[in-house]
């Protein structure tokens, strides 16, 4: 997991090959990280997104980055938390897998992820961070060309959750 780092900051400013957008199903921009990415990328991002026909929860679609430092934006639609009774964990894990699948198809060497579904979609942060870290770890075993994964936190709470999840995965099991 030495290819995975946690960073507190603004995902729209990162010089990586791709950033992942915590998108809505319409891919039309919105609040939070989605709105920030659309604002920073400029109006051409929305124009391209409108040609994609939306996206279902658990899936992702890719566009150019336009005015962002990143070459690509991968729009992942996470699940809305409903108490954990509607396959939310699997849908969230699928967002990360699908984003990494698209990254592989486009020869992405570095990628940045926000905490998908943890804002307006109310996914419990510790649970979401664990799913993110474990899914990324599993996918990295067969994605040797991906050199760097950045888990981007916009505040201290998200940063702590990502760090705890990463430490729990890399800590040796107790005997």
N, C-alpha and C. Protein backbone atom coordinates (compact mmCIF):
# COMPACT_ATOMS: atom_id res chain seq x y z
N UNK A 1 0.83 -1.20 0.00
CA UNK A 1 0.00 0.00 0.00
C UNK A 1 0.86 1.26 0.00
N UNK A 2 2.16 1.12 -0.27
CA UNK A 2 3.01 2.31 -0.31
C UNK A 2 2.71 3.20 -1.51
N UNK A 3 1.84 2.74 -2.39
CA UNK A 3 1.41 3.58 -3.52
C UNK A 3 0.20 4.44 -3.16
N UNK A 4 -0.34 4.24 -1.96
CA UNK A 4 -1.53 4.97 -1.53
C UNK A 4 -1.15 5.98 -0.46
N UNK A 5 -1.56 7.24 -0.66
CA UNK A 5 -1.28 8.29 0.30
C UNK A 5 -2.58 9.03 0.62
N UNK A 6 -2.60 9.62 1.81
CA UNK A 6 -3.72 10.45 2.23
C UNK A 6 -3.25 11.90 2.22
N UNK A 7 -4.06 12.76 1.68
CA UNK A 7 -3.71 14.18 1.58
C UNK A 7 -4.93 15.02 1.92
N UNK A 8 -4.73 15.99 2.78
CA UNK A 8 -5.79 16.96 3.05
C UNK A 8 -5.60 18.11 2.07
N UNK A 9 -6.64 18.40 1.28
CA UNK A 9 -6.50 19.46 0.31
C UNK A 9 -7.66 19.53 -0.66
N UNK A 10 -7.42 20.22 -1.74
CA UNK A 10 -8.41 20.47 -2.78
C UNK A 10 -8.12 19.57 -3.97
N UNK A 11 -9.00 18.62 -4.23
CA UNK A 11 -8.79 17.65 -5.30
C UNK A 11 -8.66 18.32 -6.67
N UNK A 12 -9.26 19.49 -6.83
CA UNK A 12 -9.23 20.15 -8.14
C UNK A 12 -7.87 20.74 -8.48
N UNK A 13 -6.97 20.81 -7.53
CA UNK A 13 -5.66 21.41 -7.77
C UNK A 13 -4.55 20.37 -7.96
N UNK A 14 -4.87 19.10 -7.85
CA UNK A 14 -3.84 18.07 -7.87
C UNK A 14 -3.36 17.76 -9.28
N UNK A 15 -2.06 17.66 -9.41
CA UNK A 15 -1.43 17.30 -10.69
C UNK A 15 -1.31 15.78 -10.76
N UNK A 16 -2.44 15.14 -11.06
CA UNK A 16 -2.50 13.69 -11.24
C UNK A 16 -3.13 13.43 -12.61
N UNK A 17 -3.00 12.21 -13.09
CA UNK A 17 -3.59 11.89 -14.40
C UNK A 17 -5.12 11.97 -14.37
N UNK A 18 -5.72 11.53 -13.26
CA UNK A 18 -7.18 11.52 -13.17
C UNK A 18 -7.62 11.85 -11.76
N UNK A 19 -8.71 12.59 -11.67
CA UNK A 19 -9.37 12.78 -10.38
C UNK A 19 -10.74 12.13 -10.49
N UNK A 20 -11.21 11.62 -9.37
CA UNK A 20 -12.52 11.00 -9.33
C UNK A 20 -13.50 12.00 -8.74
N UNK A 21 -14.61 12.12 -9.40
CA UNK A 21 -15.69 13.01 -8.97
C UNK A 21 -16.75 12.18 -8.28
N UNK A 22 -17.16 12.60 -7.09
CA UNK A 22 -18.30 11.99 -6.41
C UNK A 22 -19.55 12.59 -7.05
N UNK A 23 -19.96 12.00 -8.14
CA UNK A 23 -20.99 12.58 -9.02
C UNK A 23 -22.39 12.15 -8.63
N UNK A 24 -23.36 12.88 -9.18
CA UNK A 24 -24.76 12.44 -9.09
C UNK A 24 -25.10 11.67 -10.36
N UNK A 25 -26.21 10.99 -10.35
CA UNK A 25 -26.58 10.11 -11.47
C UNK A 25 -26.76 10.86 -12.78
N UNK A 26 -27.12 12.13 -12.72
CA UNK A 26 -27.32 12.91 -13.95
C UNK A 26 -26.00 13.43 -14.52
N UNK A 27 -24.92 13.35 -13.74
CA UNK A 27 -23.60 13.86 -14.14
C UNK A 27 -23.66 15.34 -14.51
N UNK A 28 -24.49 16.09 -13.81
CA UNK A 28 -24.72 17.48 -14.20
C UNK A 28 -24.12 18.49 -13.24
N UNK A 29 -23.24 18.07 -12.39
CA UNK A 29 -22.70 18.98 -11.39
C UNK A 29 -23.65 19.05 -10.21
N UNK A 30 -23.22 19.67 -9.17
CA UNK A 30 -24.04 19.75 -7.97
C UNK A 30 -23.28 20.46 -6.89
N UNK A 31 -23.44 19.99 -5.67
CA UNK A 31 -22.74 20.59 -4.54
C UNK A 31 -21.48 19.82 -4.21
N UNK A 32 -20.82 20.22 -3.15
CA UNK A 32 -19.64 19.52 -2.66
C UNK A 32 -18.55 19.40 -3.69
N UNK A 33 -17.89 18.25 -3.68
CA UNK A 33 -16.76 18.02 -4.59
C UNK A 33 -17.22 18.06 -6.05
N UNK A 34 -18.44 17.59 -6.31
CA UNK A 34 -18.98 17.59 -7.68
C UNK A 34 -19.05 19.02 -8.22
N UNK A 35 -19.61 19.92 -7.46
CA UNK A 35 -19.70 21.31 -7.89
C UNK A 35 -18.33 21.96 -8.04
N UNK A 36 -17.42 21.65 -7.11
CA UNK A 36 -16.08 22.22 -7.17
C UNK A 36 -15.34 21.75 -8.42
N UNK A 37 -15.49 20.48 -8.77
CA UNK A 37 -14.83 19.96 -9.98
C UNK A 37 -15.42 20.61 -11.22
N UNK A 38 -16.72 20.70 -11.31
CA UNK A 38 -17.35 21.34 -12.46
C UNK A 38 -16.94 22.81 -12.57
N UNK A 39 -16.89 23.51 -11.45
CA UNK A 39 -16.47 24.92 -11.47
C UNK A 39 -15.04 25.07 -11.96
N UNK A 40 -14.15 24.23 -11.44
CA UNK A 40 -12.74 24.34 -11.79
C UNK A 40 -12.47 23.89 -13.24
N UNK A 41 -13.20 22.90 -13.70
CA UNK A 41 -12.98 22.39 -15.06
C UNK A 41 -13.54 23.32 -16.12
N UNK A 42 -14.56 24.08 -15.78
CA UNK A 42 -15.18 24.98 -16.75
C UNK A 42 -16.38 24.35 -17.43
N UNK A 43 -17.08 25.13 -18.23
CA UNK A 43 -18.36 24.69 -18.81
C UNK A 43 -18.26 23.53 -19.80
N UNK A 44 -17.11 23.31 -20.39
CA UNK A 44 -16.98 22.20 -21.34
C UNK A 44 -17.17 20.84 -20.67
N UNK A 45 -16.87 20.75 -19.37
CA UNK A 45 -17.07 19.49 -18.66
C UNK A 45 -18.56 19.13 -18.66
N UNK A 46 -19.40 20.07 -18.34
CA UNK A 46 -20.84 19.81 -18.34
C UNK A 46 -21.34 19.46 -19.74
N UNK A 47 -20.82 20.13 -20.75
CA UNK A 47 -21.22 19.83 -22.13
C UNK A 47 -20.91 18.36 -22.44
N UNK A 48 -19.71 17.90 -22.09
CA UNK A 48 -19.36 16.49 -22.35
C UNK A 48 -20.21 15.56 -21.50
N UNK A 49 -20.41 15.90 -20.23
CA UNK A 49 -21.21 15.05 -19.34
C UNK A 49 -22.62 14.84 -19.88
N UNK A 50 -23.18 15.85 -20.49
CA UNK A 50 -24.54 15.73 -21.03
C UNK A 50 -24.63 14.73 -22.18
N UNK A 51 -23.50 14.38 -22.79
CA UNK A 51 -23.52 13.40 -23.88
C UNK A 51 -23.44 11.96 -23.37
N UNK A 52 -23.23 11.77 -22.07
CA UNK A 52 -22.96 10.44 -21.52
C UNK A 52 -24.21 9.67 -21.09
N UNK A 53 -25.35 10.32 -21.04
CA UNK A 53 -26.58 9.62 -20.68
C UNK A 53 -26.69 9.26 -19.21
N UNK A 54 -26.04 10.02 -18.36
CA UNK A 54 -26.12 9.74 -16.92
C UNK A 54 -25.29 8.53 -16.54
N UNK A 55 -25.45 8.11 -15.28
CA UNK A 55 -24.66 6.99 -14.76
C UNK A 55 -25.39 6.42 -13.55
N UNK A 56 -25.46 5.11 -13.46
CA UNK A 56 -26.13 4.46 -12.34
C UNK A 56 -25.20 4.37 -11.12
N UNK A 57 -25.77 4.34 -9.90
CA UNK A 57 -24.95 4.13 -8.71
C UNK A 57 -24.12 2.85 -8.82
N UNK A 58 -22.87 2.97 -8.38
CA UNK A 58 -21.96 1.84 -8.44
C UNK A 58 -21.11 1.81 -9.70
N UNK A 59 -21.39 2.72 -10.61
CA UNK A 59 -20.66 2.76 -11.88
C UNK A 59 -19.92 4.09 -12.04
N UNK A 60 -19.17 4.19 -13.12
CA UNK A 60 -18.39 5.40 -13.37
C UNK A 60 -18.26 5.63 -14.87
N UNK A 61 -18.07 6.89 -15.22
CA UNK A 61 -17.82 7.27 -16.62
C UNK A 61 -16.67 8.28 -16.62
N UNK A 62 -16.00 8.39 -17.74
CA UNK A 62 -14.80 9.23 -17.82
C UNK A 62 -14.98 10.35 -18.84
N UNK A 63 -14.40 11.50 -18.51
CA UNK A 63 -14.38 12.65 -19.41
C UNK A 63 -12.98 13.26 -19.38
N UNK A 64 -12.79 14.23 -20.25
CA UNK A 64 -11.57 15.03 -20.19
C UNK A 64 -11.59 15.90 -18.94
N UNK A 65 -10.43 16.42 -18.57
CA UNK A 65 -10.32 17.28 -17.40
C UNK A 65 -10.49 18.76 -17.69
N UNK A 66 -10.41 19.13 -18.94
CA UNK A 66 -10.56 20.52 -19.38
C UNK A 66 -9.60 21.43 -18.62
N UNK A 67 -10.07 22.37 -17.83
CA UNK A 67 -9.18 23.35 -17.19
C UNK A 67 -8.54 22.85 -15.89
N UNK A 68 -8.77 21.61 -15.56
CA UNK A 68 -8.15 21.02 -14.37
C UNK A 68 -6.71 20.60 -14.69
N UNK A 69 -5.84 20.50 -13.68
CA UNK A 69 -4.50 19.95 -13.93
C UNK A 69 -4.57 18.47 -14.35
N UNK A 70 -5.62 17.77 -13.95
CA UNK A 70 -5.79 16.36 -14.30
C UNK A 70 -6.25 16.22 -15.75
N UNK A 71 -5.73 15.21 -16.42
CA UNK A 71 -6.12 14.95 -17.81
C UNK A 71 -7.56 14.43 -17.90
N UNK A 72 -7.96 13.64 -16.90
CA UNK A 72 -9.28 13.03 -16.90
C UNK A 72 -10.04 13.31 -15.61
N UNK A 73 -11.38 13.27 -15.74
CA UNK A 73 -12.26 13.21 -14.58
C UNK A 73 -13.05 11.92 -14.71
N UNK A 74 -13.00 11.10 -13.67
CA UNK A 74 -13.79 9.88 -13.63
C UNK A 74 -14.96 10.17 -12.68
N UNK A 75 -16.15 10.11 -13.23
CA UNK A 75 -17.36 10.45 -12.48
C UNK A 75 -17.95 9.16 -11.91
N UNK A 76 -17.83 8.98 -10.60
CA UNK A 76 -18.34 7.78 -9.92
C UNK A 76 -19.59 8.16 -9.14
N UNK A 77 -20.65 7.40 -9.35
CA UNK A 77 -21.91 7.67 -8.65
C UNK A 77 -22.04 6.69 -7.50
N UNK A 78 -21.91 7.23 -6.30
CA UNK A 78 -22.02 6.41 -5.11
C UNK A 78 -23.47 6.23 -4.68
N UNK A 79 -23.68 5.31 -3.75
CA UNK A 79 -25.03 5.07 -3.26
C UNK A 79 -25.43 6.10 -2.19
N UNK A 80 -26.71 6.34 -2.10
CA UNK A 80 -27.27 7.11 -0.99
C UNK A 80 -27.43 6.14 0.17
N UNK A 81 -26.94 6.50 1.34
CA UNK A 81 -27.02 5.63 2.51
C UNK A 81 -28.48 5.50 2.95
N UNK A 82 -28.90 4.25 3.11
CA UNK A 82 -30.27 3.96 3.55
C UNK A 82 -30.23 2.91 4.66
N UNK A 83 -29.28 3.09 5.58
CA UNK A 83 -29.19 2.18 6.71
C UNK A 83 -28.41 0.90 6.44
N UNK A 84 -27.87 0.76 5.25
CA UNK A 84 -27.10 -0.43 4.92
C UNK A 84 -27.94 -1.60 4.44
N UNK A 85 -29.18 -1.34 4.11
CA UNK A 85 -30.10 -2.42 3.73
C UNK A 85 -30.31 -2.53 2.22
N UNK A 86 -29.69 -1.69 1.44
CA UNK A 86 -29.89 -1.68 -0.01
C UNK A 86 -28.59 -1.83 -0.78
N UNK A 87 -27.74 -2.74 -0.30
CA UNK A 87 -26.50 -3.07 -1.01
C UNK A 87 -25.53 -1.88 -1.11
N UNK A 88 -25.61 -0.96 -0.15
CA UNK A 88 -24.78 0.24 -0.23
C UNK A 88 -23.29 -0.05 -0.20
N UNK A 89 -22.87 -1.02 0.64
CA UNK A 89 -21.44 -1.33 0.72
C UNK A 89 -20.91 -1.80 -0.63
N UNK A 90 -21.62 -2.72 -1.27
CA UNK A 90 -21.17 -3.25 -2.57
C UNK A 90 -21.20 -2.17 -3.64
N UNK A 91 -22.23 -1.33 -3.62
CA UNK A 91 -22.29 -0.24 -4.61
C UNK A 91 -21.14 0.73 -4.43
N UNK A 92 -20.78 1.02 -3.19
CA UNK A 92 -19.65 1.92 -2.96
C UNK A 92 -18.35 1.28 -3.42
N UNK A 93 -18.14 0.03 -3.07
CA UNK A 93 -16.93 -0.68 -3.52
C UNK A 93 -16.87 -0.70 -5.06
N UNK A 94 -18.02 -0.89 -5.68
CA UNK A 94 -18.08 -0.91 -7.13
C UNK A 94 -17.64 0.43 -7.73
N UNK A 95 -17.96 1.53 -7.08
CA UNK A 95 -17.51 2.85 -7.56
C UNK A 95 -15.99 2.90 -7.68
N UNK A 96 -15.32 2.40 -6.66
CA UNK A 96 -13.86 2.41 -6.67
C UNK A 96 -13.32 1.45 -7.72
N UNK A 97 -13.90 0.23 -7.80
CA UNK A 97 -13.45 -0.73 -8.82
C UNK A 97 -13.66 -0.19 -10.23
N UNK A 98 -14.84 0.36 -10.49
CA UNK A 98 -15.14 0.88 -11.83
C UNK A 98 -14.24 2.07 -12.18
N UNK A 99 -13.97 2.91 -11.21
CA UNK A 99 -13.06 4.04 -11.45
C UNK A 99 -11.67 3.54 -11.82
N UNK A 100 -11.20 2.53 -11.11
CA UNK A 100 -9.88 1.98 -11.40
C UNK A 100 -9.87 1.21 -12.72
N UNK A 101 -10.98 0.60 -13.09
CA UNK A 101 -11.08 -0.07 -14.39
C UNK A 101 -10.92 0.96 -15.51
N UNK A 102 -11.61 2.09 -15.39
CA UNK A 102 -11.48 3.15 -16.39
C UNK A 102 -10.07 3.72 -16.40
N UNK A 103 -9.48 3.86 -15.22
CA UNK A 103 -8.11 4.37 -15.14
C UNK A 103 -7.15 3.43 -15.89
N UNK A 104 -7.35 2.15 -15.71
CA UNK A 104 -6.49 1.18 -16.40
C UNK A 104 -6.67 1.29 -17.91
N UNK A 105 -7.91 1.42 -18.37
CA UNK A 105 -8.18 1.52 -19.81
C UNK A 105 -7.55 2.76 -20.43
N UNK A 106 -7.36 3.81 -19.63
CA UNK A 106 -6.81 5.07 -20.15
C UNK A 106 -5.36 5.30 -19.72
N UNK A 107 -4.68 4.24 -19.30
CA UNK A 107 -3.27 4.29 -18.94
C UNK A 107 -2.96 5.36 -17.89
N UNK A 108 -3.83 5.48 -16.91
CA UNK A 108 -3.63 6.43 -15.81
C UNK A 108 -2.55 5.89 -14.88
N UNK A 109 -1.61 6.74 -14.54
CA UNK A 109 -0.51 6.36 -13.62
C UNK A 109 -0.72 6.92 -12.21
N UNK A 110 -1.55 7.97 -12.11
CA UNK A 110 -1.84 8.55 -10.79
C UNK A 110 -3.30 8.99 -10.77
N UNK A 111 -3.94 8.76 -9.62
CA UNK A 111 -5.37 9.04 -9.49
C UNK A 111 -5.66 9.55 -8.09
N UNK A 112 -6.64 10.43 -7.98
CA UNK A 112 -7.05 10.97 -6.69
C UNK A 112 -8.54 10.71 -6.48
N UNK A 113 -8.87 10.22 -5.30
CA UNK A 113 -10.24 9.92 -4.92
C UNK A 113 -10.69 10.80 -3.77
N UNK A 114 -11.93 11.30 -3.80
CA UNK A 114 -12.52 11.92 -2.62
C UNK A 114 -13.21 10.82 -1.79
N UNK A 115 -13.85 11.20 -0.72
CA UNK A 115 -14.64 10.27 0.09
C UNK A 115 -16.03 10.16 -0.55
N UNK A 116 -16.16 9.24 -1.49
CA UNK A 116 -17.40 9.08 -2.26
C UNK A 116 -18.57 8.72 -1.34
N UNK A 117 -19.68 9.39 -1.55
CA UNK A 117 -20.96 9.18 -0.84
C UNK A 117 -20.98 9.67 0.60
N UNK A 118 -19.93 10.33 1.06
CA UNK A 118 -19.86 10.73 2.47
C UNK A 118 -20.40 12.12 2.77
N UNK A 119 -20.82 12.85 1.76
CA UNK A 119 -21.40 14.17 1.98
C UNK A 119 -22.92 14.07 2.03
N UNK A 120 -23.54 14.63 1.03
CA UNK A 120 -25.01 14.66 0.96
C UNK A 120 -25.62 13.26 0.92
N UNK A 121 -24.85 12.25 0.50
CA UNK A 121 -25.40 10.89 0.42
C UNK A 121 -25.31 10.14 1.75
N UNK A 122 -24.70 10.74 2.77
CA UNK A 122 -24.74 10.32 4.18
C UNK A 122 -24.14 8.94 4.50
N UNK A 123 -23.26 8.43 3.65
CA UNK A 123 -22.63 7.14 3.95
C UNK A 123 -21.75 7.35 5.19
N UNK A 124 -21.83 6.46 6.18
CA UNK A 124 -21.00 6.63 7.39
C UNK A 124 -19.51 6.63 7.03
N UNK A 125 -18.83 7.68 7.44
CA UNK A 125 -17.45 7.91 7.03
C UNK A 125 -16.48 6.78 7.37
N UNK A 126 -16.43 6.27 8.61
CA UNK A 126 -15.47 5.20 8.89
C UNK A 126 -15.71 3.96 8.01
N UNK A 127 -16.95 3.64 7.80
CA UNK A 127 -17.31 2.48 6.98
C UNK A 127 -16.90 2.73 5.52
N UNK A 128 -17.18 3.92 5.02
CA UNK A 128 -16.82 4.27 3.64
C UNK A 128 -15.31 4.27 3.45
N UNK A 129 -14.57 4.80 4.41
CA UNK A 129 -13.10 4.83 4.30
C UNK A 129 -12.53 3.42 4.27
N UNK A 130 -13.08 2.54 5.09
CA UNK A 130 -12.63 1.14 5.11
C UNK A 130 -12.90 0.48 3.76
N UNK A 131 -14.08 0.68 3.22
CA UNK A 131 -14.43 0.10 1.91
C UNK A 131 -13.50 0.65 0.83
N UNK A 132 -13.26 1.95 0.86
CA UNK A 132 -12.38 2.57 -0.14
C UNK A 132 -10.99 1.96 -0.10
N UNK A 133 -10.39 1.93 1.08
CA UNK A 133 -9.02 1.45 1.23
C UNK A 133 -8.91 -0.03 0.87
N UNK A 134 -9.84 -0.85 1.33
CA UNK A 134 -9.78 -2.28 1.04
C UNK A 134 -9.98 -2.56 -0.45
N UNK A 135 -10.91 -1.83 -1.07
CA UNK A 135 -11.16 -2.05 -2.51
C UNK A 135 -9.96 -1.61 -3.33
N UNK A 136 -9.41 -0.47 -3.02
CA UNK A 136 -8.22 0.01 -3.73
C UNK A 136 -7.07 -0.98 -3.55
N UNK A 137 -6.87 -1.44 -2.34
CA UNK A 137 -5.81 -2.42 -2.07
C UNK A 137 -5.99 -3.66 -2.92
N UNK A 138 -7.20 -4.19 -2.97
CA UNK A 138 -7.46 -5.39 -3.77
C UNK A 138 -7.19 -5.15 -5.25
N UNK A 139 -7.60 -4.01 -5.74
CA UNK A 139 -7.42 -3.70 -7.17
C UNK A 139 -5.95 -3.45 -7.53
N UNK A 140 -5.18 -2.91 -6.60
CA UNK A 140 -3.77 -2.61 -6.88
C UNK A 140 -2.94 -3.87 -7.11
N UNK A 141 -3.40 -4.99 -6.60
CA UNK A 141 -2.62 -6.23 -6.79
C UNK A 141 -2.50 -6.59 -8.26
N UNK A 142 -3.46 -6.17 -9.09
CA UNK A 142 -3.39 -6.49 -10.52
C UNK A 142 -3.25 -5.26 -11.40
N UNK A 143 -2.95 -4.13 -10.80
CA UNK A 143 -2.84 -2.87 -11.56
C UNK A 143 -1.45 -2.29 -11.28
N UNK A 144 -0.44 -2.98 -11.81
CA UNK A 144 0.95 -2.64 -11.51
C UNK A 144 1.38 -1.29 -12.07
N UNK A 145 0.74 -0.83 -13.15
CA UNK A 145 1.17 0.43 -13.76
C UNK A 145 0.65 1.67 -13.04
N UNK A 146 -0.29 1.49 -12.13
CA UNK A 146 -0.77 2.62 -11.34
C UNK A 146 0.26 2.91 -10.25
N UNK A 147 0.88 4.06 -10.34
CA UNK A 147 1.99 4.40 -9.45
C UNK A 147 1.56 5.07 -8.16
N UNK A 148 0.45 5.83 -8.21
CA UNK A 148 0.07 6.61 -7.03
C UNK A 148 -1.44 6.77 -6.95
N UNK A 149 -1.97 6.49 -5.77
CA UNK A 149 -3.38 6.73 -5.45
C UNK A 149 -3.40 7.72 -4.30
N UNK A 150 -4.12 8.82 -4.48
CA UNK A 150 -4.23 9.83 -3.44
C UNK A 150 -5.66 9.81 -2.92
N UNK A 151 -5.82 9.60 -1.63
CA UNK A 151 -7.12 9.71 -0.97
C UNK A 151 -7.19 11.13 -0.43
N UNK A 152 -8.05 11.94 -1.03
CA UNK A 152 -8.08 13.37 -0.74
C UNK A 152 -9.19 13.69 0.26
N UNK A 153 -8.81 14.35 1.31
CA UNK A 153 -9.75 14.77 2.35
C UNK A 153 -9.84 16.29 2.33
N UNK A 154 -11.06 16.80 2.38
CA UNK A 154 -11.18 18.25 2.41
C UNK A 154 -11.26 18.78 3.83
N UNK A 155 -11.30 17.88 4.83
CA UNK A 155 -11.27 18.34 6.23
C UNK A 155 -10.56 17.30 7.11
N UNK A 156 -10.33 17.70 8.38
CA UNK A 156 -9.59 16.83 9.30
C UNK A 156 -10.31 15.52 9.59
N UNK A 157 -11.62 15.54 9.66
CA UNK A 157 -12.39 14.34 9.97
C UNK A 157 -12.22 13.28 8.89
N UNK A 158 -12.31 13.68 7.65
CA UNK A 158 -12.13 12.73 6.54
C UNK A 158 -10.68 12.26 6.49
N UNK A 159 -9.75 13.17 6.71
CA UNK A 159 -8.34 12.79 6.71
C UNK A 159 -8.07 11.71 7.76
N UNK A 160 -8.60 11.90 8.98
CA UNK A 160 -8.41 10.92 10.05
C UNK A 160 -9.04 9.57 9.67
N UNK A 161 -10.22 9.61 9.08
CA UNK A 161 -10.89 8.35 8.70
C UNK A 161 -10.08 7.59 7.66
N UNK A 162 -9.59 8.28 6.65
CA UNK A 162 -8.76 7.63 5.63
C UNK A 162 -7.48 7.08 6.25
N UNK A 163 -6.84 7.85 7.11
CA UNK A 163 -5.58 7.39 7.73
C UNK A 163 -5.82 6.16 8.61
N UNK A 164 -6.90 6.18 9.39
CA UNK A 164 -7.22 5.03 10.24
C UNK A 164 -7.48 3.78 9.41
N UNK A 165 -8.23 3.93 8.33
CA UNK A 165 -8.53 2.78 7.48
C UNK A 165 -7.26 2.24 6.84
N UNK A 166 -6.40 3.12 6.41
CA UNK A 166 -5.14 2.70 5.79
C UNK A 166 -4.24 2.01 6.82
N UNK A 167 -4.16 2.57 8.03
CA UNK A 167 -3.35 1.96 9.09
C UNK A 167 -3.91 0.60 9.48
N UNK A 168 -5.21 0.46 9.57
CA UNK A 168 -5.82 -0.82 9.94
C UNK A 168 -5.50 -1.90 8.91
N UNK A 169 -5.41 -1.51 7.65
CA UNK A 169 -5.11 -2.48 6.60
C UNK A 169 -3.65 -2.88 6.60
N UNK A 170 -2.76 -1.96 6.92
CA UNK A 170 -1.33 -2.25 6.84
C UNK A 170 -0.74 -2.73 8.16
N UNK A 171 -1.50 -2.63 9.25
CA UNK A 171 -1.01 -3.07 10.57
C UNK A 171 -0.99 -4.60 10.59
N UNK A 172 0.09 -5.19 11.09
CA UNK A 172 0.13 -6.65 11.19
C UNK A 172 -0.97 -7.16 12.13
N UNK A 173 -1.52 -8.29 11.79
CA UNK A 173 -2.59 -8.87 12.63
C UNK A 173 -2.02 -9.29 13.99
N UNK A 174 -2.82 -9.10 15.03
CA UNK A 174 -2.40 -9.49 16.38
C UNK A 174 -2.40 -11.01 16.49
N UNK A 175 -1.46 -11.51 17.28
CA UNK A 175 -1.35 -12.98 17.45
C UNK A 175 -1.96 -13.39 18.74
